[in-house]
XYZ file of C-alpha atoms in Angstrom:
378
model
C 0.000 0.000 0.000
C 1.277 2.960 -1.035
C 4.031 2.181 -2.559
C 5.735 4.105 -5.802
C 7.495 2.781 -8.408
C 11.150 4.577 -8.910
C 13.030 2.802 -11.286
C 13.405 -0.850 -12.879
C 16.616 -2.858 -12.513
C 17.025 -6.048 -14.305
C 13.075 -6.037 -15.076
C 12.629 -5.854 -11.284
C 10.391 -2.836 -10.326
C 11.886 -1.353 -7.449
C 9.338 1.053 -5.287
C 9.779 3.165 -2.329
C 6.846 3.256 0.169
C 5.291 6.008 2.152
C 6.874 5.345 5.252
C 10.439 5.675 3.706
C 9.811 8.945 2.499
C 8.809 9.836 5.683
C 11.802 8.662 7.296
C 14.166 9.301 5.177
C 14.025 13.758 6.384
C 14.211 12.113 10.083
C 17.327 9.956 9.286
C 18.998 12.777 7.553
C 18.248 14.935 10.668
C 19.571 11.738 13.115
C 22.905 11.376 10.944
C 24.131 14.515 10.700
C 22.882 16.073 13.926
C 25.570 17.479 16.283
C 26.607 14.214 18.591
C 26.248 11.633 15.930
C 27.836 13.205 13.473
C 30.739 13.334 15.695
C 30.487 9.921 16.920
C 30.926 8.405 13.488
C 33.311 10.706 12.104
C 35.275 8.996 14.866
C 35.046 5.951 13.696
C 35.580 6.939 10.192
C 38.549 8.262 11.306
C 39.597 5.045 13.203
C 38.971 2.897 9.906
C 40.906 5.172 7.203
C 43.623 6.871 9.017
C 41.705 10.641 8.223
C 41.222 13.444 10.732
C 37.697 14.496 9.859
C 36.952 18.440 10.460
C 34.274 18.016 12.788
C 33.841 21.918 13.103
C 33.310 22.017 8.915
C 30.805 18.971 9.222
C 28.925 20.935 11.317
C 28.912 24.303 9.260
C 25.965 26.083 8.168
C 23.585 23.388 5.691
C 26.687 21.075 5.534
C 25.177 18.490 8.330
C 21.842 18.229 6.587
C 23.774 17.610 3.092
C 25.869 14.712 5.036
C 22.765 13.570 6.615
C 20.786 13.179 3.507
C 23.556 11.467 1.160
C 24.368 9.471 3.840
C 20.267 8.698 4.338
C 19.918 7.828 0.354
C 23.522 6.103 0.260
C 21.973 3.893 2.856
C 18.561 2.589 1.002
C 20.589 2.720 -2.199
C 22.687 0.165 -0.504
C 19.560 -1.593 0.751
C 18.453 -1.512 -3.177
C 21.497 -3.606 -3.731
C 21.492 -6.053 -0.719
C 17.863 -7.025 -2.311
C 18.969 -6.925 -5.231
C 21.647 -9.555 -4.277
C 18.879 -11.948 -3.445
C 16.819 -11.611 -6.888
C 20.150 -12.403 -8.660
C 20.531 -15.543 -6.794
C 16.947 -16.544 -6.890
C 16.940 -15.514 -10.857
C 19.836 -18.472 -10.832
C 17.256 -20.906 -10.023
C 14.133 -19.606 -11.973
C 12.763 -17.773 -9.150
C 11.551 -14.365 -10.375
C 11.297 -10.954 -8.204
C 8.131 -9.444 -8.614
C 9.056 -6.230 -7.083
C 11.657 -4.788 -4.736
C 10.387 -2.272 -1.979
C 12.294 -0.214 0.003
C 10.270 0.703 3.458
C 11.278 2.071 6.857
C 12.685 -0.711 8.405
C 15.037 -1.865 4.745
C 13.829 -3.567 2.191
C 12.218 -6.515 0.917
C 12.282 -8.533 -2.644
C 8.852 -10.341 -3.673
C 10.337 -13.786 -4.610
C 8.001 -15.443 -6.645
C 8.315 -18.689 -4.564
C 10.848 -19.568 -1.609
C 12.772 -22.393 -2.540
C 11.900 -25.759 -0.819
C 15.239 -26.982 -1.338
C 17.644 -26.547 1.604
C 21.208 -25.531 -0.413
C 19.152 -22.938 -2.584
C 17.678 -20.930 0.234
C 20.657 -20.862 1.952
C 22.588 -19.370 -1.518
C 19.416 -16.590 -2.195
C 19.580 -16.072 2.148
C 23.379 -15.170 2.021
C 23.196 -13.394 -1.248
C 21.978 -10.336 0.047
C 24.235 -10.210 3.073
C 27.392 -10.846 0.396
C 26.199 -7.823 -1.959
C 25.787 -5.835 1.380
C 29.864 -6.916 2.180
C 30.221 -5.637 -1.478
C 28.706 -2.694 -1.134
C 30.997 -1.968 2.177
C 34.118 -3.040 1.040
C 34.046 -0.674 -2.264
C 32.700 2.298 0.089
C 35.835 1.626 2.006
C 38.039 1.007 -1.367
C 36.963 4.591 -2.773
C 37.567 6.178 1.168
C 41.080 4.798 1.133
C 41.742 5.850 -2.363
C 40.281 9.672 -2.199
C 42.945 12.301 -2.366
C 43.838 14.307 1.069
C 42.620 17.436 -0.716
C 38.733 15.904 -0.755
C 36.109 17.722 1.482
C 35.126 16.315 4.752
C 31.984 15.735 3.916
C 32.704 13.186 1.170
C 34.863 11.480 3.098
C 32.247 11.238 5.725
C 29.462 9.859 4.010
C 31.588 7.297 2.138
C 33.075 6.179 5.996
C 29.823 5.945 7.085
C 28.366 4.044 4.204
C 31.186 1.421 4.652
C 30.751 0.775 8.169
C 26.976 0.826 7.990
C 26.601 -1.801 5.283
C 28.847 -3.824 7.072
C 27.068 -3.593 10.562
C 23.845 -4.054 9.120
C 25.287 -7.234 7.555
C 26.026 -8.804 10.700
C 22.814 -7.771 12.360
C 20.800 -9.364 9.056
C 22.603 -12.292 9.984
C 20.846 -12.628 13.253
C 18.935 -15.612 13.334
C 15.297 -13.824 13.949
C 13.150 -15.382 11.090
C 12.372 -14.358 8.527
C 15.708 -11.694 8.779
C 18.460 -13.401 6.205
C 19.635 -15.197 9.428
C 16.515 -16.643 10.195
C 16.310 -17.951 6.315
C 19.981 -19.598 6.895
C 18.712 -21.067 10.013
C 15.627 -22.614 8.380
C 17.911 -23.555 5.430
C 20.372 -25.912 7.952
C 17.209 -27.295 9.864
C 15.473 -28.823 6.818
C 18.697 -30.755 5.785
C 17.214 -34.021 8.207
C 13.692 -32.426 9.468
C 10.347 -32.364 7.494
C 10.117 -28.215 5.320
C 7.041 -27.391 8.061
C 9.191 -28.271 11.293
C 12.047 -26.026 10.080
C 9.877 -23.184 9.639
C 7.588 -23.709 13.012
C 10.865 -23.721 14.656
C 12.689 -21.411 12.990
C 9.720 -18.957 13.702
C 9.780 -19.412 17.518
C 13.563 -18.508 17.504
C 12.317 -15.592 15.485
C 9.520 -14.744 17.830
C 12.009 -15.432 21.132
C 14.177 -12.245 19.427
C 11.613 -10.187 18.112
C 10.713 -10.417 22.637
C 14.376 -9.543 23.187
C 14.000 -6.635 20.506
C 10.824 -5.436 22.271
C 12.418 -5.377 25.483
C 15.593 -3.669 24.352
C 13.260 -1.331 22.449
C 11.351 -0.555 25.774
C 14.641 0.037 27.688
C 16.679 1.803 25.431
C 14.097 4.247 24.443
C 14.759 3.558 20.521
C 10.986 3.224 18.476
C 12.559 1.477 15.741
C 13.525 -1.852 17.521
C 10.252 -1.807 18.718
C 8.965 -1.386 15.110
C 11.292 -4.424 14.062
C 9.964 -6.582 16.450
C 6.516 -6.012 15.405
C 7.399 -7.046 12.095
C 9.490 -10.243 13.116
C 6.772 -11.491 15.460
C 4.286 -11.006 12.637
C 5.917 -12.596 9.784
C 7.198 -15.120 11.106
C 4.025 -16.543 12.536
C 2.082 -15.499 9.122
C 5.290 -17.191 7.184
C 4.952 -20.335 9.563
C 0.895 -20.985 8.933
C 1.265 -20.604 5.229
C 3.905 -23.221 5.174
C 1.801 -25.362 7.235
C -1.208 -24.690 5.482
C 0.756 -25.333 2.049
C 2.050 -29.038 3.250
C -1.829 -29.368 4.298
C -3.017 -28.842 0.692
C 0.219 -31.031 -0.388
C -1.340 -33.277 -3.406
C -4.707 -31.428 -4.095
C -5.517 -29.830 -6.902
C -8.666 -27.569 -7.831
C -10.060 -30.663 -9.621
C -10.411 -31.607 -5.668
C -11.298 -28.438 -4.038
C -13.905 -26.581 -6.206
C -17.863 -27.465 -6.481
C -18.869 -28.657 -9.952
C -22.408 -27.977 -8.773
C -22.397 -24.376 -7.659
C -25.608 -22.780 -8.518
C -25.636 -20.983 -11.930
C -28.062 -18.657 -13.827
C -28.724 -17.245 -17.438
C -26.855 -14.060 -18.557
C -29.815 -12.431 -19.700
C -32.497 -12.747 -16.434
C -33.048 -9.449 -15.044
C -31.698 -8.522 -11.675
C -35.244 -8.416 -10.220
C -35.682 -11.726 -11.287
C -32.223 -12.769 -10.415
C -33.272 -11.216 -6.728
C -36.412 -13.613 -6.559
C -33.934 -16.646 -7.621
C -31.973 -15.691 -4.547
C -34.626 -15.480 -2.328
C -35.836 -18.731 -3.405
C -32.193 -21.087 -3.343
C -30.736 -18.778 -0.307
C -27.559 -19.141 -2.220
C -25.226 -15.967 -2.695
C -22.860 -15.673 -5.442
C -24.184 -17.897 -9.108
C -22.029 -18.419 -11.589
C -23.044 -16.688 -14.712
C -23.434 -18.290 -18.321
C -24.243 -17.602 -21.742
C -27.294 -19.078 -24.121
C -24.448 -21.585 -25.526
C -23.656 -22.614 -21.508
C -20.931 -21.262 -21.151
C -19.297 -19.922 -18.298
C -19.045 -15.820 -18.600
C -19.003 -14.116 -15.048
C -20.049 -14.570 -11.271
C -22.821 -12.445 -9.654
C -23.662 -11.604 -6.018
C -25.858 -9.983 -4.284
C -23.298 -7.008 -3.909
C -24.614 -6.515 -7.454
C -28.152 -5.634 -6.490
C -26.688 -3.574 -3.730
C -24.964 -1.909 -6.361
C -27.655 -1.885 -9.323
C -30.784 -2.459 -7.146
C -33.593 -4.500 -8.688
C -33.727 -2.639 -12.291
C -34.900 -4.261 -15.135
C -32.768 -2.883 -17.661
C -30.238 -4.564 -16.269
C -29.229 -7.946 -16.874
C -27.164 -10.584 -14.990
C -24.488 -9.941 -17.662
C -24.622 -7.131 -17.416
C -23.942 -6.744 -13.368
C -21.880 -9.832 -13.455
C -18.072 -9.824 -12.436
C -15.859 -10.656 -14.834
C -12.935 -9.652 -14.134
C -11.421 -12.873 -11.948
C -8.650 -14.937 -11.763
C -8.444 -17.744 -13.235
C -6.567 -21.076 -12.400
C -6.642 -24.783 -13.714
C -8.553 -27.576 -12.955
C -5.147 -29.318 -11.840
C -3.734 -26.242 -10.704
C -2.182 -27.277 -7.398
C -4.469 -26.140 -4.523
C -2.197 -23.929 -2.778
C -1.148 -22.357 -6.064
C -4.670 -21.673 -6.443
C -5.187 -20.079 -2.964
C -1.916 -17.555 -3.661
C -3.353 -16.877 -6.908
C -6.798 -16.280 -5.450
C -4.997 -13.483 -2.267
C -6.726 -10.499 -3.851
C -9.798 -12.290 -4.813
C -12.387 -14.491 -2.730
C -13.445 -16.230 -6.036
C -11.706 -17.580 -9.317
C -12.723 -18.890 -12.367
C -11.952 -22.485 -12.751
C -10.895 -23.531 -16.594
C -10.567 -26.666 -17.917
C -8.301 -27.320 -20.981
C -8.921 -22.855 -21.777
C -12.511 -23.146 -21.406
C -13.846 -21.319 -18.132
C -16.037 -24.623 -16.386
C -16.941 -23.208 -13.176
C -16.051 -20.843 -9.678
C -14.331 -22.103 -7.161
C -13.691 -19.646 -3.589
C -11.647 -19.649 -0.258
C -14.230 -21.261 1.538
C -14.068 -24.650 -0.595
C -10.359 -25.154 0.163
C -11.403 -24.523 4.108
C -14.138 -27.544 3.489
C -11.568 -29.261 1.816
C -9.158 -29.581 4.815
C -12.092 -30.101 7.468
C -13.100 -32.478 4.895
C -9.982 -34.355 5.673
C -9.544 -34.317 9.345
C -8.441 -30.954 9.687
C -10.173 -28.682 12.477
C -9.430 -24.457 11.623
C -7.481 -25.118 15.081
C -5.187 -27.746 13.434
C -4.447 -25.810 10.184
C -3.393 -22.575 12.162
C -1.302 -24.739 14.515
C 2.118 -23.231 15.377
């Protein structure tokens, strides 16, 4: 939500959401205010062998300048650390949707997450490698800039090394589903079932994202308490959609969706269609044409949204515009493909057959054996 697209690298979109550009005046203003920008210029002089002028760092606009390079050096380097991982996901046919830069880094919409314990671990280490990269040829250029090059240069490429390089160790932190977390799961599903190395990898996660909160709480510092609230969230969301996923393991939509859903004729009026509801007490029909074929799905939000007028026809009110998946479309396949829609068109061999929704795959698994309690399970 709210993100915006900013450039394209490698066919990726990369987009910057509203909470970075938010941030990013605040960070500016953190960096280069009076104490911190003498703190790290300290330890930019300890790494290079300079003697930073504080007093010109500090100079009329010059801390703001220093503040905001060093602010969009930063996310450009998070840019790359995610881009790290889409290069070593491409390697295996994973794709990268989209790569978003937020408050708290960024993140890169892999297609899928590898099953298979060696490639996780490559696309999990990838990112922290391009990160070492990225602060070993900040730290390359420092070393290498004449003595004659302003402070403030000097600065922001100091800072940019050590930051990419702290951040890399504290990525490698085993809180799932942070890079370390991913390595983690990667070494526990060499000799234990894909769903135990994820439900345990997500309680070490949740055990630091506690640690984080408390530390946050202490320390006074927002932003650990920001991170925790992320860890502790995806990493229980990550853990019951790779349990529910090894639930649906060996369905299809052949299995899931109801050949028998109720239907009716494109070209009944909503009044009548209205009467036809009253009548079967069934909700959403699944709309065909004179020849029988399937064309749309209509609800009653469609008389909410139409009323009962009889210039209007079924197909004319009827939604059309739904996903679509394969009669031996894996289910869970089905159910990612179906995350911005309740309902999808079901096809068989390019001809649209049926509907199938959310709730059949929930009937499905009680169907089986499986309680709601059971599938959410940690």
């Amino acid at each position: 939500m709210y993100n915006y697209r900013v450039a394209t690298v490698w066919g990726i979109p990369i987009k910057i959401n509203i909470s970075l550009i938010v941030f990013l005046p605040v960070l500016a203003w953190i960096i280069g205010g009076g104490e911190q920008i003498e703190f790290y210029a300290g330890l930019v002089d300890g790494l290079a062998g300079t003697s930073l002028d504080v007093s010109a760092l500090q100079d009329g606009s010059t801390p703001w300048v220093v503040g905001s390079a060093a602010a969009v050096g930063l996310f450009l380097s998070v840019a790359v650390h995610e881009l790290g991982h889409a290069a070593a996901a491409r390697r295996y046919g994973i794709e990268t949707s989209a790569i978003t830069l937020w408050i708290l880094g960024g993140l890169a919409s892999l297609d899928r997450i590898p099953k298979e314990p060696g490639r996780e671990l490559v696309i999990a280490l990838a990112g922290p490698a391009a990160s070492v990269v990225t602060g070993v040829a900040c730290y390359a250029a420092l070393v290498a800039l004449p003595a004659s090059t302003t402070p403030a240069v000097v600065f922001v490429l100091g800072w940019l090394a050590i930051t990419n390089i702290t951040l890399t160790v504290f990525n490698l932190v085993p809180a799932f589903p942070m890079d370390g977390g991913r390595v983690l799961r990667a070494f526990l599903a060499r000799n234990r079932p894909y769903v135990d190395a994820t439900r345990i990898a997500a309680r070490i996660g949740t055990i630091f994202a506690l640690l984080f909160a408390i530390l946050g709480i202490f320390a006074a510092a927002p932003m650990l308490l920001l991170l925790a609230l992320f860890i502790y969230s995806a990493a229980n969301g990550e853990s019951r959609v790779v349990a529910l996923e090894a639930m649906l393991d060996g369905f299809v939509v052949r299995d899931v969706y109801q050949a028998d859903r109720p239907t009716v004729d494109a070209d009944v009026s909503l009044d009548a269609f209205a009467q036809h509801v009253l009548e079967d007490r069934q909700d959403h029909h699944v709309v065909r044409d004179r020849s029988g074929r399937v064309v749309g799905l209509v609800g009653l939000d469609a008389l909410r949204e139409h009323g009962r007028d009889d210039g209007v026809t079924v197909g004319d009110a009827a939604d059309t515009d739904l996903p679509t998946v394969d009669l031996d479309t894996p289910a869970f396949d089905a159910l990612r493909a179906m995350e911005k829609s309740p309902y999808a068109f079901v096809a068989d061999d390019g001809e649209l057959v049926s509907v199938v929704e959310r709730d059949d795959f929930a009937s499905l698994l009680e169907l089986t054996g499986l309680s709601k309690k059971d599938r959410f399970a940690q």
